[in-house]
Structure formats: C-alpha cells, structure tokens
C-alpha atoms as one frame of an Amber mdcrd trajectory, in Angstrom:
protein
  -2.181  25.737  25.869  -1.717  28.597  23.504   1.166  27.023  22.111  -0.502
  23.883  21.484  -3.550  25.777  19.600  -1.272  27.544  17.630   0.620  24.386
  16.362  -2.889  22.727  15.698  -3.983  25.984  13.675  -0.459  25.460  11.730
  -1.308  22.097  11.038  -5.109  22.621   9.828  -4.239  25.347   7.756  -1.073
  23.397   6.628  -3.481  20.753   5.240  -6.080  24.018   3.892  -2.800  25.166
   1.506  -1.677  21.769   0.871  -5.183  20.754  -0.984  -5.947  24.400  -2.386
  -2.123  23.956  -3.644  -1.991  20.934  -5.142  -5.286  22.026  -7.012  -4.320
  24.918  -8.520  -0.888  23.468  -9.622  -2.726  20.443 -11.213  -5.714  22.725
 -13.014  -2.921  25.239 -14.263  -0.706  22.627 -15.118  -2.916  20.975 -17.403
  -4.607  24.080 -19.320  -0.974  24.885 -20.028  -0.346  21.230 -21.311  -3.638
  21.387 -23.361  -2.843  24.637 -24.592   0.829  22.930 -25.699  -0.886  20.154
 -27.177   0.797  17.885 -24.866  -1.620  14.305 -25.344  -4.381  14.183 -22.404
  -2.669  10.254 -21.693   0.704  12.119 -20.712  -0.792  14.972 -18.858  -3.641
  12.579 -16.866  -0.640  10.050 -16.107   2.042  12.906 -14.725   0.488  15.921
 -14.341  -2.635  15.115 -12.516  -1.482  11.521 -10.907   1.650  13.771  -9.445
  -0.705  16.390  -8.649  -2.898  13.984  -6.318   0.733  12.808  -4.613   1.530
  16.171  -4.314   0.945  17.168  -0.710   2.715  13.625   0.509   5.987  14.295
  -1.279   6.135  18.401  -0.243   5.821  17.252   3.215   8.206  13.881   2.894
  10.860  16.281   1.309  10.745  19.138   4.021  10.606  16.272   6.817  13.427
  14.152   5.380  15.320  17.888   4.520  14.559  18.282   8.588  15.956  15.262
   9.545  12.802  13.843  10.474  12.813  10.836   8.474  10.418   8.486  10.591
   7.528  11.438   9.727   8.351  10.909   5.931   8.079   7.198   5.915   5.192
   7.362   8.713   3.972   9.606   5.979   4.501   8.131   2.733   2.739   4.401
   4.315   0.045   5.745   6.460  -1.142   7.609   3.258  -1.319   4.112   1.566
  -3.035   2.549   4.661  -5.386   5.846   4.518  -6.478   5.251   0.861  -6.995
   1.130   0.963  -8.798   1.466   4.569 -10.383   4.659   5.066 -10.746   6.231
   1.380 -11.739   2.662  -0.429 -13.749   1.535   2.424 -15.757   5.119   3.141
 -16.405   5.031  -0.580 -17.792   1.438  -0.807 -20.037   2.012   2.113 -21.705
   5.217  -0.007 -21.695   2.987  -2.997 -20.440   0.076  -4.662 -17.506   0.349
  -6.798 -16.820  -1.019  -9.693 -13.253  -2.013 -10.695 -11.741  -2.075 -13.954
 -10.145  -5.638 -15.053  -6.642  -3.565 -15.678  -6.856  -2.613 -12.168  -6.736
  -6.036 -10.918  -4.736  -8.245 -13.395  -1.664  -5.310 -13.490  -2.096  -2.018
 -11.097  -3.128  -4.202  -7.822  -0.243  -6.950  -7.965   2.440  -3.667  -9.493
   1.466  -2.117  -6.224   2.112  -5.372  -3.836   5.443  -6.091  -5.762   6.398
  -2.871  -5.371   5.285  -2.823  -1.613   7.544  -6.070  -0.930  10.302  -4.527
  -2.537  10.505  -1.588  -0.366  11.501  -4.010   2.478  14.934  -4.738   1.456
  15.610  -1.087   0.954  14.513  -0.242   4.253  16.002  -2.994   6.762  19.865
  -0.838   6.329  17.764   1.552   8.846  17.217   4.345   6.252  16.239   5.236
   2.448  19.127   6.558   0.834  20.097   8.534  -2.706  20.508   5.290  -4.100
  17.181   3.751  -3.215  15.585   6.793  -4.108  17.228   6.308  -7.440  15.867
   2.743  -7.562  12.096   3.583  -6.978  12.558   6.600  -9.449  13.260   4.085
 -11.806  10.980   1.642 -10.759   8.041   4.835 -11.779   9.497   5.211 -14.617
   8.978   1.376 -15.897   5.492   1.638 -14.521   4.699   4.534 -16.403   6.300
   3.096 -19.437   3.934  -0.006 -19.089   1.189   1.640 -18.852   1.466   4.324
 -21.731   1.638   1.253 -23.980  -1.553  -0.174 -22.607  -4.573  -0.335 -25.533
  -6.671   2.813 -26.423  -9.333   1.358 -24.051  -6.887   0.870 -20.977  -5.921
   4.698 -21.882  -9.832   5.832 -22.058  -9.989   4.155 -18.309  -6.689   5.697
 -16.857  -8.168   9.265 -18.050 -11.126   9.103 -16.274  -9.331   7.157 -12.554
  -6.947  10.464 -12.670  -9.474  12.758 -12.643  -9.047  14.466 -15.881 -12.443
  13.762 -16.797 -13.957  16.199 -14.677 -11.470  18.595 -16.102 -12.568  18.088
 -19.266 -14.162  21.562 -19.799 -10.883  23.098 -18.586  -9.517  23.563 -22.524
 -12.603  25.320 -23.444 -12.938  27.520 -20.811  -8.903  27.985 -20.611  -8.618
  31.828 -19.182  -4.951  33.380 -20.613  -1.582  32.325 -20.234  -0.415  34.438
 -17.712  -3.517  33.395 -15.872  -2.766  29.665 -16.036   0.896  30.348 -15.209
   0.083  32.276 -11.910  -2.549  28.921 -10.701   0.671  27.425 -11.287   3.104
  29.709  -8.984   0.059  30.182  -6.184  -0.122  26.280  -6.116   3.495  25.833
  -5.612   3.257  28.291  -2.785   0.509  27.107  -1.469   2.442  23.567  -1.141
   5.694  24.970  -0.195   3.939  27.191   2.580   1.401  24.453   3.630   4.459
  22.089   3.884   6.939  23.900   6.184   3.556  24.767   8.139   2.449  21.186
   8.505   5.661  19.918   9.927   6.358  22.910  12.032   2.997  21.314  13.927
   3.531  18.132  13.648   7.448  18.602  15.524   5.849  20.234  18.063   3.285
  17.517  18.584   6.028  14.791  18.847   8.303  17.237  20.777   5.421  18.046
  23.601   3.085  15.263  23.825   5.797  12.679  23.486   4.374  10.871  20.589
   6.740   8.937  17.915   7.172  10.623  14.545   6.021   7.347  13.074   2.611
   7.633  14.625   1.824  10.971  13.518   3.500  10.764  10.377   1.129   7.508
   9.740  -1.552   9.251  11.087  -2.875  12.665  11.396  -0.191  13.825   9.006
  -1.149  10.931   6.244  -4.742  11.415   6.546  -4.199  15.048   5.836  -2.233
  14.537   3.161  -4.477  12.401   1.704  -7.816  14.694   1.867  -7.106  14.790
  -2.101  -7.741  11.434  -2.937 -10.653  10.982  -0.235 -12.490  14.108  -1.627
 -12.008  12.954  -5.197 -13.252   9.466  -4.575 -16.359  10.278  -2.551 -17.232
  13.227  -4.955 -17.084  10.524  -7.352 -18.717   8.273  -5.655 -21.617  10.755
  -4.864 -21.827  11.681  -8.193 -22.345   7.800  -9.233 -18.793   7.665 -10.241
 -17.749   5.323  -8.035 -15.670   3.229 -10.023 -13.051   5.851 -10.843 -12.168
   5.576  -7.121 -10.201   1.875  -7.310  -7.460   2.909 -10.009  -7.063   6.603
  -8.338  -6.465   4.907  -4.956  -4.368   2.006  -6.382  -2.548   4.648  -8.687
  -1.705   6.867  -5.954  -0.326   4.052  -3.854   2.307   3.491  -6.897   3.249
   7.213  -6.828   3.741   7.271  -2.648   6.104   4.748  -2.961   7.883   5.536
  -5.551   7.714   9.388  -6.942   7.049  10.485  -2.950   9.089   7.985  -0.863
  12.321   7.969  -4.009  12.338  11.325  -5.144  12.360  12.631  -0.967  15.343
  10.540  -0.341  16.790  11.636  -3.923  16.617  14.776  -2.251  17.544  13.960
   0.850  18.453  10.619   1.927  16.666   9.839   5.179  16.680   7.372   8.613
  13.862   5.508   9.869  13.209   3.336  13.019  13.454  -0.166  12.703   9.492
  -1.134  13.939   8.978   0.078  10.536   9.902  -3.224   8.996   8.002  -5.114
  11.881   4.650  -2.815  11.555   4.362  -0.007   9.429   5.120  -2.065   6.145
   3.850  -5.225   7.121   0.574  -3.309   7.469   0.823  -1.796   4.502   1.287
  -5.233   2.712  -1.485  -6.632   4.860  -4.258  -4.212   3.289  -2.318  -4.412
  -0.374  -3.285  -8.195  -0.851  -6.516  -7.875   1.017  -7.697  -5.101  -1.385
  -6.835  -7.427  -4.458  -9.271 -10.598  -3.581 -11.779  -7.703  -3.021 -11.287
  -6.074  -5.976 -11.198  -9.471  -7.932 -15.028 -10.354  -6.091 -17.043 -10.269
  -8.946 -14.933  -6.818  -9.820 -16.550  -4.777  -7.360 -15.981  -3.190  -3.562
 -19.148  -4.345  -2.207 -20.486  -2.114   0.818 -19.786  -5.069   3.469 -16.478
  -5.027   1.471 -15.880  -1.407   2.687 -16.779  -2.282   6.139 -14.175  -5.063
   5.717 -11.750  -2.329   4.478 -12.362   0.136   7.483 -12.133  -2.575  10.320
  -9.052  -3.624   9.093  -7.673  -0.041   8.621  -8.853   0.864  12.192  -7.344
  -3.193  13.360  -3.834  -1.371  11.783  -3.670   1.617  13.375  -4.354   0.275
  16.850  -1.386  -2.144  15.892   1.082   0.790  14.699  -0.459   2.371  18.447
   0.598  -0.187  20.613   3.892  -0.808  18.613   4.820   2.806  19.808
C-alpha cells in the first residue's frame, strides 16, 4: 500500500512540475523574445502554442525513450480526446463559446486531415524516425499557412494562444538573468515532472495490471492536459470564452504533430494494434463531431458541451472495454 501511495504522490506531483514547468518556460521564453524583438505572431505561434504541448511531448519522449510506446501514443490521443470532450465541453457548459470563422473553414478540417493521416503511419505497428520526420514537416506547412493568414486572422491567433493575457509581461519584464533562470527552472520542472510521471504511471500498469494504452489515454492525458483546461475555463470565467475553440483545436495540431513526430524523431516507438481499431478511431470520431458544432451558428452551445462530454465519457468506456 505504501508503494502504491508513493507512486500516486509521484504522479500528482509529476503533473504539479509539469504545469508550474511549462509556465515558467513559456513566461520566460517570451519576455526574452519581446526583449529580442522577436514579432508577438512568431512567439504566440511557437513559443506559447509549444509551451501549452509542452507537458505531452516531455512525457511522450521519456516514455517512447523507455520503451513504453503504447503510454506515448495513449498519451499523445487521449490528450486530444481530453481537450474536444472534457476541456471544450466543461467550458461550454460554464459558457457559450464563440468560434472564430478561421477556426472552422481551416484549423478544424487541418486537424481531421491530419488525424486521418496518422492512420497509415501507424498500422506498420509503430511510429518511426521517418514518420516523425513526416509530421515534423507536416507542422511546419501548418505553421507556414498560418503565418501568412491576414492581420485580422493574426490579431485572433494572439489572443487563442494565450499571449493576450501576457500582454503586460514586456512592461513589467524583470532582468535578463531573471527571465533566463524562469527558463532553466521550467525546463527542470518538465524534465523532473516527466521522469516522475512515468515512474508512476509504470508502476500502475506493472501492479494493477492495466494496459499502457489506458493510462496513457487517461489519467496520464488528462494530466497532461491541466494546461489547456485551466486556460480555457479561466477564460471562460473571465468571459473569454471564445479563445478556448482555437487553443483546443491548436493544441490538437501540435499533439500530433510537434508531440507525437518530434518523440519518435527522438525515439522511434511501438504501439499495440487496438490503437488503429479504438484509440484513433475515437479520436476521429470527436474531430468531425466538434466541426458541425463549431459550424452551429459559430458557437459551442451549453447543450453542445453536454453533447461533447457524453461522447467523451461514450469513448473512454469504449477504449475500457477494448482493454
């Protein structure tokens, strides 16, 4: 029993130095980037979008680096499931939210395309350097697209990222050295809250018999995401709501392709084949049923939400039973 308690308290505080990390490496990376007079479209498309994806692709690198592949890709598509079901659908049930047209005529239908294509590179049993190459690549066109999108699309993106509510950050900049050390104590806090979080989560699958698919899709991908579902219903409390559909849909992109491509870069990795039977069918499932939501008179409507969570809960009790 003491075991077990200490491999729970590894993975709660794993998820405590994962967020704290991933904040301080996003707030320090930015002042620095400000300070460089880097342009607030770069750093709100890379720095801070990364930053949100942050804790998914420490822990998908040290898991696929382990050899625990199925808790990277459990990882990497429960996080997605997390943020349509869960994170959309908790924040439409606090309040409406609004969604930008760009969101639904190109971010939406990028994410499902990009969502299909991951089948194909998945059904050899594995991601490998090569397909980690691929999705790399497949960022990098995204990214490209949208840094040519109008000065209006560029005023939306800003504010989706977060960067808005960092706007102050410039001003109130402390020094260099300052900046630099949020900088090294996030990348501890992410390196430290990585190794910690998978240290637990072997020794859940290891003890309680449970498939590294199930708790990579679930109690690791929820904690992983605790980013993007404080941001959204801080946003959404704030009467921000509608900054929550591009975050979500933005963070989707960056799971499958910076998180899922740059871990197997790094590491190419082996997963179980229910994954193309389940996991990413699921996935796919709540990808097109987010975009006739979104497209309903451009807004998440609260019964919307409730949609969203039933059919988030209807997935996991399908991933359950598949294991």
């Amino acid at each position: 029993m003491s075991e077990l308690i200490a491999n729970l308290l590894f993975l709660t505080g794993g998820f405590g130095a994962l967020y704290f990390g991933a904040e301080w490496l996003v707030r320090g990376s930015v002042r620095i980037a400000s300070e460089m007079g880097v342009s607030p479209v770069v750093v709100g498309l890379t720095l801070v979008s990364l930053g949100t994806s942050a804790p998914e692709l420490v822990v998908c690198i040290q898991a696929a680096i382990d050899g625990a592949g199925n808790l990277a890709a459990g990882n990497v598509l429960g996080s997605n499931l997390a943020n349509i079901g869960l994170i959309l659908g908790a924040t439409a049930l606090l309040r409406p939210v609004a969604v930008a047209d760009r969101v639904i005529a190109r971010e939406v239908p990028i994410m499902i395309l990009i969502t299909v294509m991951i089948f194909p590179f998945v059904m050899d049993g594995g991601v490998s350097r090569g397909d980690g190459v691929v999705l790399l690549v497949l960022l990098t066109v995204y990214l490209a697209i949208t840094f040519v999108s109008t000065e209006e699309d560029a005023a939306e993106i800003l504010d989706e990222v977060g960067l808005a509510r960092d706007g102050d950050h410039q001003e109130h900049a402390t020094s260099r050295i300052g900046n630099l050390g949020l900088v090294a104590a996030g990348a501890i806090g992410l390196a430290l809250g990585g190794r910690a979080i998978i240290t637990g989560a072997t020794y859940l699958v290891d003890s309680l018999g449970a498939s590294e698919m199930v708790i990579g899709a679930t109690v690791i991908a929820i904690g992983t995401s605790l980013p993007e579902l404080v941001t959204s219903l801080v946003a959404a409390a704030r009467k921000h709501a509608d900054v929550a559909v591009g975050n979500i849909i933005g963070s989707n992109i960056f799971n499958l392709t910076a998180v899922m491509g740059g871990s197997a870069l790094v590491q190419g990795f082996e997963i179980e084949g229910t994954v193309l039977t389940t996991e990413l069918p699921a996935v796919l499932l709540l990808s097109l049923l987010v975009w006739p939501v979104a497209a309903s008179a451009r807004m998440v409507r609260r019964s919307e939400g409730l949609l969203l969570l039933v059919a988030y809960g209807g997935c996991m009790v399908w991933i359950g039973l598949a294991h």
